[in-house]
Amino acid sequence: MSDKIVDTKGKPVNRVAMMIVLLVGVFSVMLMQTALGTALPALMKAFDVNASTVQWLTTIFLMANGIMVPVSAFLTTRIQTKTLYLSALGLFTAGTLLAFVTPTSAFWMLMVARVLQAMAVGVLMPLMQVISLNLFDAESRGKAMGLGGLVIGMAPAIGPTLSGWILEKDHTILGFTLENSWRSIFGVVLPVVIVVMIASFVYFRNILPTKKVTLNVRSLIESTFGFGLILFGFAMVSDHGWGDFGWVILPLIAGLLITIEFMWHQSRMEKPFLDMSVFKSRQFTITTILVSLAMMAMIGVEMVLPIYMQNIRGLTPLDSGLTLLPGALMMGIMSPIAGAFYDKHGAKRLAVIGFSILLIGTVPLFYMTADTSQHFITALYTLRMFGIAMTMMPLTASAMGALSPETAAQGTAANNTMRQIASSLGTAILASVMQSVTDNNKPAASLKGQDPLSYANKLIDATLNGFHASFLLAAGFALVALLITFLLHSGKINTPAHKEDAA
């Protein structure tokens, strides 16, 4: 690794300080991706809304985040690194502050706040990956991406545990009282982000070259509506089912058609808004598919397991969050280690081992009962996160290594767009399968009056069948990914000369 790195003006950069500021900042904002999961009942009561309405706080975050990811490539190319980073943090701070002060009579204001937060995350996550690639040379790229994996993997996993801890009771820290209120979930992040912004003025540097490119409005509109409608359709599956034409099928078809037109338009542009040519690299395409499958297996189970633990096992939000916490810590510990192994051995060997472990950790979930040990669930989830950590960042680093430095920003945007869509798809598929299998196995309503105990037992069995089906599907994602890994290039890819399509 080179001892010295300079910014765009030739001035030396404190690589360690800049990386710390970057990681802490992105970690803080990504906590908000999942932090409201355990707070939804409290928000329903505070704002007097039903479950389908309050779920939009998560759905709209996912949609806004997914829409912003393609835009991030343009912003990274057009705006200086430090300006873009500080602007995104400022946007997140504004959204978080708006959420913190939202009156309970204005639910729409909280929705707006979530959109602002998601837009910031949609810019910061791809920006972190591009900066990591430029701060470190090819020999240390795996370690850099491993540190990024610590953020991408741990923050969303820790979010539910943090909010469950906040909502459990009042906490006194350094003489300050943190109330067990939904507002505290937003309030606890604000000071951290403000400190990061102050540190960024000192340690952040412009290390990415910029050029004057013009925003193609047609491409922006097409990407917004195309990806937005696809994400909207997937988000509506859990509420309306796959067969609903107006809420699910029509948005998915319209979004798919607009996205196809968008891709065709990009292929004919001299300077595309989102360069789809990165998928001409066989290695980039395969690794992106594998990362997407890993996200589907991870996010889907992260959504389903807490529902099982709270609805079947009767655990509190804090207890269910703590059950998943060791897995989050494992992800954080193993991501840098997996990155170091990638620097020596490449992605294929790690991916084969990682997806095998993921499969082994998922199959036993199919046999869970209402009495399955909480410690056993923790062990399985931790094993799964170990497997995902072995795959996620090495595959991402391999995908970026297959591209030239000039196309890194476009490749990151394409990779993250696929990752976001895969997260939505995985969540939607597992939720809809779980719900449909549960509904198909529910006992007749008449049994409730005739034999309430028997009705309750059969209802639990039906619900467990739904969970089993969703876990079996998650195992299917892992199996498909394991088979695809054998198509990967053996060894490490550092330069465009090693692209599979050039082989």
PDB file of N, CA and C in Angstrom, residues 14 30 69 76 96 98 171 174 207 220 243 249 254 256 264 273 277 301 307 313 341 344 363 381 414 418 430 490:
ATOM      1  N   ASN A  14      -4.777  12.794   5.349  1.00  0.00           N
ATOM      2  CA  ASN A  14      -4.698  11.885   6.504  1.00  0.00           C
ATOM      3  C   ASN A  14      -5.717  10.770   6.264  1.00  0.00           C
ATOM      4  N   MET A  30     -26.994   5.184   8.565  1.00  0.00           N
ATOM      5  CA  MET A  30     -27.589   3.911   8.162  1.00  0.00           C
ATOM      6  C   MET A  30     -28.323   3.218   9.298  1.00  0.00           C
ATOM      7  N   VAL A  69     -29.994   6.179  -5.371  1.00  0.00           N
ATOM      8  CA  VAL A  69     -28.744   5.471  -5.673  1.00  0.00           C
ATOM      9  C   VAL A  69     -28.260   5.723  -7.099  1.00  0.00           C
ATOM     10  N   THR A  76     -21.552  12.233  -7.651  1.00  0.00           N
ATOM     11  CA  THR A  76     -20.144  11.949  -7.342  1.00  0.00           C
ATOM     12  C   THR A  76     -19.230  12.484  -8.435  1.00  0.00           C
ATOM     13  N   THR A  96     -33.589  14.430  10.275  1.00  0.00           N
ATOM     14  CA  THR A  96     -33.655  13.887  11.635  1.00  0.00           C
ATOM     15  C   THR A  96     -34.217  14.917  12.612  1.00  0.00           C
ATOM     16  N   LEU A  98     -36.236  17.362  11.815  1.00  0.00           N
ATOM     17  CA  LEU A  98     -37.660  17.491  11.494  1.00  0.00           C
ATOM     18  C   LEU A  98     -38.459  16.362  12.143  1.00  0.00           C
ATOM     19  N   HIS A 171     -33.140   6.244  30.270  1.00  0.00           N
ATOM     20  CA  HIS A 171     -31.727   5.946  30.528  1.00  0.00           C
ATOM     21  C   HIS A 171     -30.999   7.250  30.863  1.00  0.00           C
ATOM     22  N   LEU A 174     -24.270  10.233  31.417  1.00  0.00           N
ATOM     23  CA  LEU A 174     -23.471  11.436  31.684  1.00  0.00           C
ATOM     24  C   LEU A 174     -24.327  12.584  32.209  1.00  0.00           C
ATOM     25  N   ILE A 207     -10.899  13.983  -2.904  1.00  0.00           N
ATOM     26  CA  ILE A 207      -9.973  13.022  -3.496  1.00  0.00           C
ATOM     27  C   ILE A 207     -10.496  12.443  -4.813  1.00  0.00           C
ATOM     28  N   LEU A 220     -33.198  11.198 -15.465  1.00  0.00           N
ATOM     29  CA  LEU A 220     -33.567  11.328 -14.057  1.00  0.00           C
ATOM     30  C   LEU A 220     -35.019  10.943 -13.836  1.00  0.00           C
ATOM     31  N   GLY A 243     -51.311 -10.977  -6.278  1.00  0.00           N
ATOM     32  CA  GLY A 243     -52.341 -10.947  -7.312  1.00  0.00           C
ATOM     33  C   GLY A 243     -53.074  -9.634  -7.459  1.00  0.00           C
ATOM     34  N   ILE A 249     -49.331  -5.495  -9.408  1.00  0.00           N
ATOM     35  CA  ILE A 249     -49.009  -5.891 -10.786  1.00  0.00           C
ATOM     36  C   ILE A 249     -48.798  -4.680 -11.694  1.00  0.00           C
ATOM     37  N   ALA A 254     -45.453  -1.327 -15.086  1.00  0.00           N
ATOM     38  CA  ALA A 254     -45.102   0.031 -15.530  1.00  0.00           C
ATOM     39  C   ALA A 254     -43.647   0.346 -15.193  1.00  0.00           C
ATOM     40  N   LEU A 256     -41.173  -1.781 -14.750  1.00  0.00           N
ATOM     41  CA  LEU A 256     -40.285  -2.596 -15.583  1.00  0.00           C
ATOM     42  C   LEU A 256     -40.166  -2.021 -16.988  1.00  0.00           C
ATOM     43  N   TRP A 264     -32.348   1.258 -22.375  1.00  0.00           N
ATOM     44  CA  TRP A 264     -32.149   1.426 -23.829  1.00  0.00           C
ATOM     45  C   TRP A 264     -31.649   2.834 -24.129  1.00  0.00           C
ATOM     46  N   PHE A 273     -26.409   8.685 -18.026  1.00  0.00           N
ATOM     47  CA  PHE A 273     -26.723   9.050 -16.648  1.00  0.00           C
ATOM     48  C   PHE A 273     -26.309   7.919 -15.713  1.00  0.00           C
ATOM     49  N   SER A 277     -23.090  -0.106 -19.325  1.00  0.00           N
ATOM     50  CA  SER A 277     -22.043  -0.896 -19.972  1.00  0.00           C
ATOM     51  C   SER A 277     -21.168  -1.644 -18.961  1.00  0.00           C
ATOM     52  N   VAL A 301     -34.670 -12.486   6.042  1.00  0.00           N
ATOM     53  CA  VAL A 301     -34.697 -13.188   7.331  1.00  0.00           C
ATOM     54  C   VAL A 301     -34.629 -12.194   8.483  1.00  0.00           C
ATOM     55  N   ILE A 307     -40.452 -11.005  13.815  1.00  0.00           N
ATOM     56  CA  ILE A 307     -41.894 -11.269  13.860  1.00  0.00           C
ATOM     57  C   ILE A 307     -42.150 -12.617  14.528  1.00  0.00           C
ATOM     58  N   ARG A 313     -42.955 -16.444  20.070  1.00  0.00           N
ATOM     59  CA  ARG A 313     -42.246 -16.650  21.329  1.00  0.00           C
ATOM     60  C   ARG A 313     -42.649 -15.640  22.406  1.00  0.00           C
ATOM     61  N   PHE A 341      -8.560 -11.466   3.702  1.00  0.00           N
ATOM     62  CA  PHE A 341      -8.421 -12.725   2.967  1.00  0.00           C
ATOM     63  C   PHE A 341      -8.601 -12.508   1.466  1.00  0.00           C
ATOM     64  N   LYS A 344      -5.585 -11.540  -0.412  1.00  0.00           N
ATOM     65  CA  LYS A 344      -4.608 -12.605  -0.670  1.00  0.00           C
ATOM     66  C   LYS A 344      -5.130 -13.671  -1.628  1.00  0.00           C
ATOM     67  N   VAL A 363     -31.022 -23.629   6.784  1.00  0.00           N
ATOM     68  CA  VAL A 363     -31.871 -24.823   6.701  1.00  0.00           C
ATOM     69  C   VAL A 363     -32.516 -25.187   8.049  1.00  0.00           C
ATOM     70  N   TYR A 381     -28.509 -17.526  13.664  1.00  0.00           N
ATOM     71  CA  TYR A 381     -28.449 -16.212  13.028  1.00  0.00           C
ATOM     72  C   TYR A 381     -26.999 -15.719  12.967  1.00  0.00           C
ATOM     73  N   ALA A 414     -24.568   1.218 -10.049  1.00  0.00           N
ATOM     74  CA  ALA A 414     -25.283   0.069 -10.597  1.00  0.00           C
ATOM     75  C   ALA A 414     -25.352  -1.063  -9.573  1.00  0.00           C
ATOM     76  N   MET A 418     -28.906  -2.462  -7.794  1.00  0.00           N
ATOM     77  CA  MET A 418     -29.302  -3.872  -7.779  1.00  0.00           C
ATOM     78  C   MET A 418     -29.457  -4.377  -6.346  1.00  0.00           C
ATOM     79  N   LEU A 430     -40.460 -12.966   0.838  1.00  0.00           N
ATOM     80  CA  LEU A 430     -40.552 -13.723   2.086  1.00  0.00           C
ATOM     81  C   LEU A 430     -41.793 -13.346   2.885  1.00  0.00           C
ATOM     82  N   SER A 490     -11.285 -17.277 -10.738  1.00  0.00           N
ATOM     83  CA  SER A 490     -10.445 -17.695  -9.620  1.00  0.00           C
ATOM     84  C   SER A 490      -9.351 -16.667  -9.378  1.00  0.00           C
TER      85      SER A 490
END
